Amino acid sequence: MTDPGTTPDASSHAASTAQPEVAAPPAAPEAKPRLWESWSRWIFAIGEDRLFLVLSILIGVFSGLAVVCFHVAIQFVRFLFLGSSLSPNLLRVVVAPTLGGLCVGLLALRVFPRSRGSGVNQTKLAVYVLNGYISFRTVISKFTMCALAIGSGQSLGPEDPALHIGAGIASAIGRGLKLSQKKVRMMAPIGAAAGLAAAFNAPMSAVVFVIEEVIGNWSAGVLGAVVLAAYSSALTMRQFLGPHALFRVPPFELTHPSELIAYVILGVVVGLLSLVFLKWLSYARPKVLALPSWTRTLQPAIAGLMIGIIGIKLPQVMGAGYIIIDQALHGQFTWKLLLILGLLKILATGISFLSGTPGGLFAPALFMGAMLGGAVGAVEQLFFPHVTGSVATFALVGMATFFAGFLRVPITAVFMAIELSGSYTAVGPVLISVMIAYLISRRYQKIPLFDLIGRQDGVVLPSIEELREQVTLVAEDAMRHDAAIIVEPDDPILDVARRMDGKGDAPVLCRAKLGEWRLLDRAQIQQLAATVASSATGKAAQGATAPPGELRNVGGAPPANTAGPAGPVTGVPAAKAPRRAGEVESKGPLPLVFPDESLEEALRWAGDWPVLPVVNRADLGKLEGILTLADILKAFRTAAAE
Amino acid sequence: MVRTGSALGVLNCSSAPSETHKSAGRSAGYSRETVLLSCVVFLVLLLAVTAFAARMYHKQEHVLADQWFARGEAAFRAGNALKAAKYYRNALVYSESNTAFQFHLAQALTAAHTKETDEEAQSYLLSLLAESPGSGEINLELAHIAARQSNKMSAQDTLRYYYGAIYGVWQTDPLPKRWDARRELCEYLLAHGMTAQVQPETIALAQDVPLSDLGRQKEAAALLARAGLWDRALTEYRAILSSHRRDSDALSGAGLSAFHVGQYAAAVEYLAALPRTTRMRPEVSSAFAESREVEAISPFLNRLSRRERARRTVEALTRARALMQNCFGGNVAPPNLKSGTSKPGGAVAAAQNGATANSALQQLQATLAQKSRVWKELNFIRDPSQIVDAMDWVFQVEKAAAQTCGPSRSLMDRALLLIAKSQTGSEA
């Protein structure tokens, strides 16, 4: 392995220190490396993979600190614009988001032109298109603009921007340390998990989200780094902002299995509403993007004004809404108010998001889910009083349900419900409700939200949902059964040749020993068989009483070749011709393929070997079938056609 | 659709924007060691900045939390529970995990006495209870909420929470707080007619009352009386009167208790000591009048002379004859139209009652006819044992008349029934 500390330095020094030719000064004695440089070189000497894991922790700490500052900045802006009361006065409610939107619009025009969006798509863009590149300017812009927007009352959340900030920090560190391109590309998702973990104070959910939505890959190398970064970020954040969960969730209790029906209804209703929100965004966004470009500066301000007008009566819809979710979890609102808040939040968040105001959708999705879930639960209790679950339990399940239906991340939603409630008793209802909402959303909206936004922006990002659900072809799907002739090393050549007759071009595979298969040449076998056969005929002509297998010289001069007559073609003396299959020249040992192995794996060998044996995992001597390159390609073509 | 290749390996487009090249060019001049050192330095700086910002933020949060809490306390003291709840909520925004704030909010919501606020309060209190299941004050607030709900489950919950408050942990003044919780429990049980359950609670309440606390002593005695434990109530009131002779509550309570246990002389003594205005209360005046009447007509009092005893007996006999005449018309008793005739089968029941009354009346008349010559004042003086028979007859007449013609409005009749009760130990 090359020393990572030397090769890039050599190139960088070469690039930056190019000088016109001068007389070389006398060689100075080599300077002793400084202590820091010694330590640094030792760090870089541990290998890029290990360094990568160490950097994950560093990224986690950086992201945690950044998210703490982000949170404080949002609160500071909120105090400034809206004051400290949950119910600000009329003037603040209308003016604050409008003014905040105007500031955001002007900053976007003059200083940070690429700050629109939640941050998730931008992170995915960096991973799949820009080789992991996210500029540090983006980090600053996201931090500033989102703090301004969310703090002034726009109906958006801080988690997505925190994800983007973390990804940007990680990208900057990776590029600065001149990691390989592959590693730099992986830095962004690691930073994303760190940022999200700190924002949610839910590291497990953050890890699952990044894997479910950003990278779609559970490979050990990425997973370890993602987990390290997420947990170190969450731990860092907790040192400054406390270990408390995002919400205080009352104890969850499922008293009777029949209550699960209530959660089925919840899943259907909330799933449909999440679909409504999705459809609205997908319909309206292109229309808004088609507006003249000069309107983009004013759009956040107009959105702020509209939200302010809604906030006159219901200021609860402004901002991220965590406090209101907490109140809903404590049964503060009637079902009518819950329903109104949920529906108005859909409206307000749509307005904010469509206007291009930077900010996230996670917190509003949780808000909508909590309100709508609580409303559904409260209505169910009116008609079915035996349902003993409180409004809080329905709100909690509703949060996860809407989250799954809207963002299409069901596993993240389930983990999030567990982490937020601190209890596993909610798993059953959450699973049922989440899956129903997810299926409804998938049925009627084929393209998930983030993919849709990307396409509307002219970028076709890989659909993690599609990748997650793609049919993985395995060797069993392409192999041919009973298409080879299996021989043992002791099988006589003549028998092998006889078996070859009538089998077309079937390859001949010799089971040399347990776990070792070799490919015999058909033509050679035929020739050798002919040689052996002709030598046997010659012996018979020479002496009928000659014992079999013994050359006899009957009368006449002895044959010139005491070994017997030569084979007709091989030129190998008949006496020396291989008589057993094991003695024939062969290719191998052939790489073994298992029936459940992916065709991608088999492709690695198919180009080099004409045939690959597919063997049983429990018995390597049992041939399940054979694979050739043509078989593999045919399987892919067939699957694609389907 | 089938795709191959992992997500990360699909696209490797080198179409990074121009910033990539700019950035690469800028960083190209710095060694990795320099960048790493810069990262560490920046980390330390960021740590310092974050610590400072977080500290300022927490400080501001504390200030705001305290300010809103103070406003909430002021509003709660002023009696504006809803406004207090609003301020407490604001305080909670800045101190989410503050259990004291949560509790005060729950208290304010409970004090608002609406179904919606009760639900929210209950939610907060249940969360607090999950953290501190033995907390007396949390259990007490939950008991208040449960007591307002009107279903079977809430009755069980109410009792559970009250017991939790009585036997739970109280941070300050545990003994008085537990006593108050038990008192509330007694009130609840009495209000819901759970007599069997309230009696042991009131006994325990009286046993736990501090002797120096006059107010609580009186409350305990009153609850004993309301629970029907008159003798214990009388004991408590006497204990109070031993140190507070002129306490009108104790006097009226003692008088009524003595009246109910049949100690009419004591009842008269206690009730006579009351101020006139207090004695005018219906319950008190009725008891007083009846006790005095009993003292005036009962021939069984120890201090009486033979002559007086005989006189009273004759007086009682006279009254009984008059009552018999008024109620039964002297001969066959008419059907009792007052008792049960409005119910189905009432006529039959009335007829049956009438038949029973007739036979009882005939028996009473026969007895009177038989004994009328003997039952004279002189005979009573000579043979006081006749008084018992005579009074027994009087009591039977009174009871029969009460059953047939309804409770008499005459004070003497009521007094005679009380004397009968105290003599026989059974209800008239």
Short mmCIF file of C-alpha atoms in Angstrom, two decimals, chain A residues 3-6 8-9 12-13 15-16 36-37 40-41 43-44 48 51 55 58 61-62 64-66 68-69 71-72 75-76 78-79 83-87 114 127-131 133 135-136 172-173 175-179 181 185-186 189 214-217 222 236 240-242 244-246 248-251 323 326-327 329-334 391-392 460-464 466-467 469-473 600 636 639-640, chain B residues 1-58 60-61 64-65 67-68 71 85-99 102 105 109 115-131 153:
data_model
loop_
_atom_site.label_atom_id
_atom_site.label_comp_id
_atom_site.label_asym_id
_atom_site.label_seq_id
_atom_site.Cartn_x
_atom_site.Cartn_y
_atom_site.Cartn_z
CA ASP A 3 2.02 5.92 1.95
CA PRO A 4 -0.87 8.40 1.74
CA GLY A 5 1.26 10.97 3.40
CA THR A 6 3.84 11.13 0.72
CA PRO A 8 -0.20 13.71 -2.52
CA ASP A 9 2.39 15.91 -0.86
CA SER A 12 0.93 19.24 -4.33
CA HIS A 13 4.39 20.51 -3.68
CA ALA A 15 2.18 21.90 -8.42
CA SER A 16 2.59 24.81 -6.10
CA TRP A 36 2.89 18.14 15.00
CA GLU A 37 4.03 17.01 11.61
CA SER A 40 0.16 13.99 11.68
CA ARG A 41 2.20 11.71 9.54
CA ILE A 43 -2.06 9.56 11.82
CA PHE A 44 -2.01 9.45 8.06
CA GLU A 48 -7.06 5.58 4.65
CA LEU A 51 -8.30 7.25 9.03
CA LEU A 55 -12.47 11.27 10.68
CA LEU A 58 -14.25 14.30 14.00
CA VAL A 61 -18.11 16.44 16.67
CA PHE A 62 -17.95 19.26 14.15
CA GLY A 64 -22.75 18.45 16.56
CA LEU A 65 -21.19 21.79 17.38
CA ALA A 66 -22.51 23.33 14.20
CA VAL A 68 -25.89 23.50 18.42
CA CYS A 69 -24.91 26.88 17.01
CA HIS A 71 -30.25 25.82 17.05
CA VAL A 72 -29.11 28.77 19.15
CA GLN A 75 -33.85 30.71 18.80
CA PHE A 76 -32.04 34.02 18.81
CA ARG A 78 -37.08 33.90 17.03
CA PHE A 79 -36.65 35.98 20.18
CA GLY A 83 -40.62 37.49 21.14
CA SER A 84 -40.72 34.89 23.87
CA SER A 85 -44.44 34.22 24.08
CA LEU A 86 -46.18 31.31 22.41
CA SER A 87 -48.83 33.78 21.27
CA ARG A 114 -27.81 28.59 -4.30
CA VAL A 127 -22.95 12.26 -3.62
CA TYR A 128 -24.06 11.11 -7.06
CA VAL A 129 -23.06 13.91 -9.41
CA LEU A 130 -20.45 16.15 -7.84
CA ASN A 131 -18.16 13.48 -6.40
CA TYR A 133 -18.36 18.16 -3.34
CA SER A 135 -18.68 24.02 -0.82
CA PHE A 136 -18.20 25.54 2.58
CA ALA A 172 -14.72 20.16 3.29
CA ILE A 173 -12.73 17.98 5.67
CA ARG A 175 -11.28 17.43 0.40
CA GLY A 176 -8.93 19.31 2.65
CA LEU A 177 -7.28 16.11 3.75
CA LYS A 178 -6.98 14.97 0.16
CA LEU A 179 -8.72 11.67 0.61
CA GLN A 181 -12.28 10.45 -4.60
CA ARG A 185 -17.85 10.92 -2.11
CA MET A 186 -18.71 8.95 1.00
CA PRO A 189 -23.56 11.03 3.71
CA VAL A 214 -29.26 8.99 0.62
CA ILE A 215 -26.98 6.04 -0.01
CA GLY A 216 -29.29 3.02 -0.07
CA ASN A 217 -26.39 0.82 0.86
CA VAL A 222 -20.12 3.06 5.18
CA THR A 236 -21.69 16.43 21.35
CA PHE A 240 -24.64 21.60 25.24
CA LEU A 241 -28.36 21.27 24.79
CA GLY A 242 -29.13 18.49 27.21
CA HIS A 244 -33.74 15.36 26.57
CA ALA A 245 -35.68 13.99 23.65
CA LEU A 246 -37.27 16.29 21.13
CA ARG A 248 -41.99 14.61 26.01
CA VAL A 249 -44.14 11.66 25.07
CA PRO A 250 -46.60 10.34 27.69
CA PRO A 251 -46.43 6.60 28.39
CA ILE A 323 -43.66 23.10 21.16
CA ASP A 326 -45.47 18.64 22.59
CA GLN A 327 -48.74 20.26 23.58
CA LEU A 329 -48.96 15.01 22.83
CA HIS A 330 -50.31 16.25 26.14
CA GLY A 331 -53.88 16.47 24.95
CA GLN A 332 -54.15 20.23 24.95
CA PHE A 333 -56.22 20.54 21.81
CA THR A 334 -59.68 19.39 20.83
CA VAL A 391 -54.87 11.33 21.93
CA ALA A 392 -51.14 11.41 22.62
CA VAL A 460 -32.10 12.76 -12.39
CA LEU A 461 -30.81 11.30 -9.17
CA PRO A 462 -30.91 7.58 -8.58
CA SER A 463 -34.09 6.57 -6.89
CA ILE A 464 -33.09 4.92 -3.66
CA GLU A 466 -36.30 1.92 -6.74
CA LEU A 467 -32.85 0.63 -5.97
CA GLU A 469 -36.86 -2.62 -4.40
CA GLN A 470 -35.09 -3.72 -7.51
CA VAL A 471 -35.06 -7.39 -8.27
CA THR A 472 -31.58 -8.69 -7.68
CA LEU A 473 -30.80 -11.42 -10.17
CA GLU A 600 -22.92 -9.19 -10.65
CA PHE A 636 -30.45 -9.52 -17.71
CA ALA A 639 -35.52 -9.25 -16.76
CA ALA A 640 -35.19 -5.85 -18.40
CA MET B 1 -37.18 -2.49 -13.60
CA VAL B 2 -33.98 -4.29 -12.90
CA ARG B 3 -30.86 -2.29 -12.40
CA THR B 4 -27.43 -3.43 -11.61
CA GLY B 5 -24.72 -1.76 -9.70
CA SER B 6 -24.80 -0.30 -6.23
CA ALA B 7 -26.14 3.17 -5.64
CA LEU B 8 -22.76 4.71 -5.06
CA GLY B 9 -21.17 3.23 -8.10
CA VAL B 10 -23.74 4.26 -10.68
CA LEU B 11 -22.61 7.72 -11.61
CA ASN B 12 -19.09 8.94 -11.58
CA CYS B 13 -19.55 12.03 -13.61
CA SER B 14 -16.72 14.43 -13.48
CA SER B 15 -19.05 17.34 -14.07
CA ALA B 16 -18.29 19.05 -10.78
CA PRO B 17 -18.84 22.78 -10.92
CA SER B 18 -16.09 25.28 -11.31
CA GLU B 19 -15.90 25.69 -7.53
CA THR B 20 -14.44 22.20 -7.40
CA HIS B 21 -11.47 23.28 -9.41
CA LYS B 22 -11.15 26.53 -7.50
CA SER B 23 -11.33 24.70 -4.24
CA ALA B 24 -8.91 22.06 -5.38
CA GLY B 25 -6.54 24.76 -6.48
CA ARG B 26 -6.76 26.60 -3.16
CA SER B 27 -6.27 23.50 -1.08
CA ALA B 28 -3.55 22.26 -3.32
CA GLY B 29 -1.15 24.65 -1.56
CA TYR B 30 -1.71 23.22 1.93
CA SER B 31 -0.36 19.97 3.14
CA ARG B 32 -2.59 17.47 4.76
CA GLU B 33 -0.84 18.03 8.03
CA THR B 34 -1.60 21.72 7.82
CA VAL B 35 -5.21 21.04 7.04
CA LEU B 36 -5.45 18.61 9.94
CA LEU B 37 -3.87 21.12 12.29
CA SER B 38 -6.29 23.75 11.03
CA CYS B 39 -9.18 21.40 11.67
CA VAL B 40 -8.06 20.85 15.23
CA VAL B 41 -7.58 24.55 15.84
CA PHE B 42 -10.92 25.32 14.28
CA LEU B 43 -12.53 22.60 16.37
CA VAL B 44 -11.19 24.15 19.54
CA LEU B 45 -12.38 27.57 18.47
CA LEU B 46 -15.78 26.23 17.49
CA LEU B 47 -15.99 24.45 20.82
CA ALA B 48 -15.32 27.69 22.63
CA VAL B 49 -17.82 29.63 20.52
CA THR B 50 -20.45 26.93 20.93
CA ALA B 51 -19.90 26.78 24.68
CA PHE B 52 -20.29 30.52 24.93
CA ALA B 53 -23.37 30.63 22.71
CA ALA B 54 -24.99 27.71 24.51
CA ARG B 55 -24.28 29.29 27.86
CA MET B 56 -25.84 32.59 26.82
CA TYR B 57 -28.78 30.73 25.36
CA HIS B 58 -29.40 28.70 28.51
CA GLN B 60 -31.65 33.58 28.53
CA GLU B 61 -33.88 30.53 28.71
CA LEU B 64 -37.49 33.81 30.43
CA ALA B 65 -38.68 30.68 32.16
CA GLN B 67 -40.30 35.48 34.23
CA TRP B 68 -43.16 33.56 32.72
CA ARG B 71 -46.44 35.77 35.87
CA ALA B 85 -51.98 28.11 32.51
CA LYS B 86 -51.02 30.19 29.48
CA TYR B 87 -48.09 31.73 31.34
CA TYR B 88 -46.98 28.40 32.74
CA ARG B 89 -46.97 26.99 29.21
CA ASN B 90 -44.70 29.78 28.10
CA ALA B 91 -42.43 29.00 31.03
CA LEU B 92 -42.37 25.35 30.03
CA VAL B 93 -41.21 26.27 26.55
CA TYR B 94 -37.97 27.46 28.09
CA SER B 95 -37.65 24.78 30.70
CA GLU B 96 -39.22 21.69 29.21
CA SER B 97 -38.05 19.20 31.75
CA ASN B 98 -38.94 21.29 34.74
CA THR B 99 -41.31 19.08 36.66
CA GLN B 102 -45.34 21.01 34.64
CA LEU B 105 -49.43 24.02 34.85
CA LEU B 109 -55.49 23.48 34.33
CA LYS B 115 -63.24 18.98 30.44
CA GLU B 116 -60.52 20.06 28.01
CA THR B 117 -58.23 21.45 30.66
CA ASP B 118 -58.81 18.37 32.79
CA GLU B 119 -57.65 16.17 29.93
CA GLU B 120 -54.53 18.18 29.38
CA ALA B 121 -53.81 18.34 33.09
CA GLN B 122 -54.29 14.62 33.36
CA SER B 123 -51.83 14.07 30.57
CA TYR B 124 -49.15 16.13 32.31
CA LEU B 125 -49.86 14.55 35.66
CA LEU B 126 -49.69 11.03 34.29
CA SER B 127 -46.31 11.80 32.80
CA LEU B 128 -45.16 13.16 36.13
CA LEU B 129 -46.63 10.18 37.94
CA ALA B 130 -44.70 7.82 35.72
CA GLU B 131 -41.54 9.50 36.95
CA MET B 153 -63.53 3.50 35.98
#
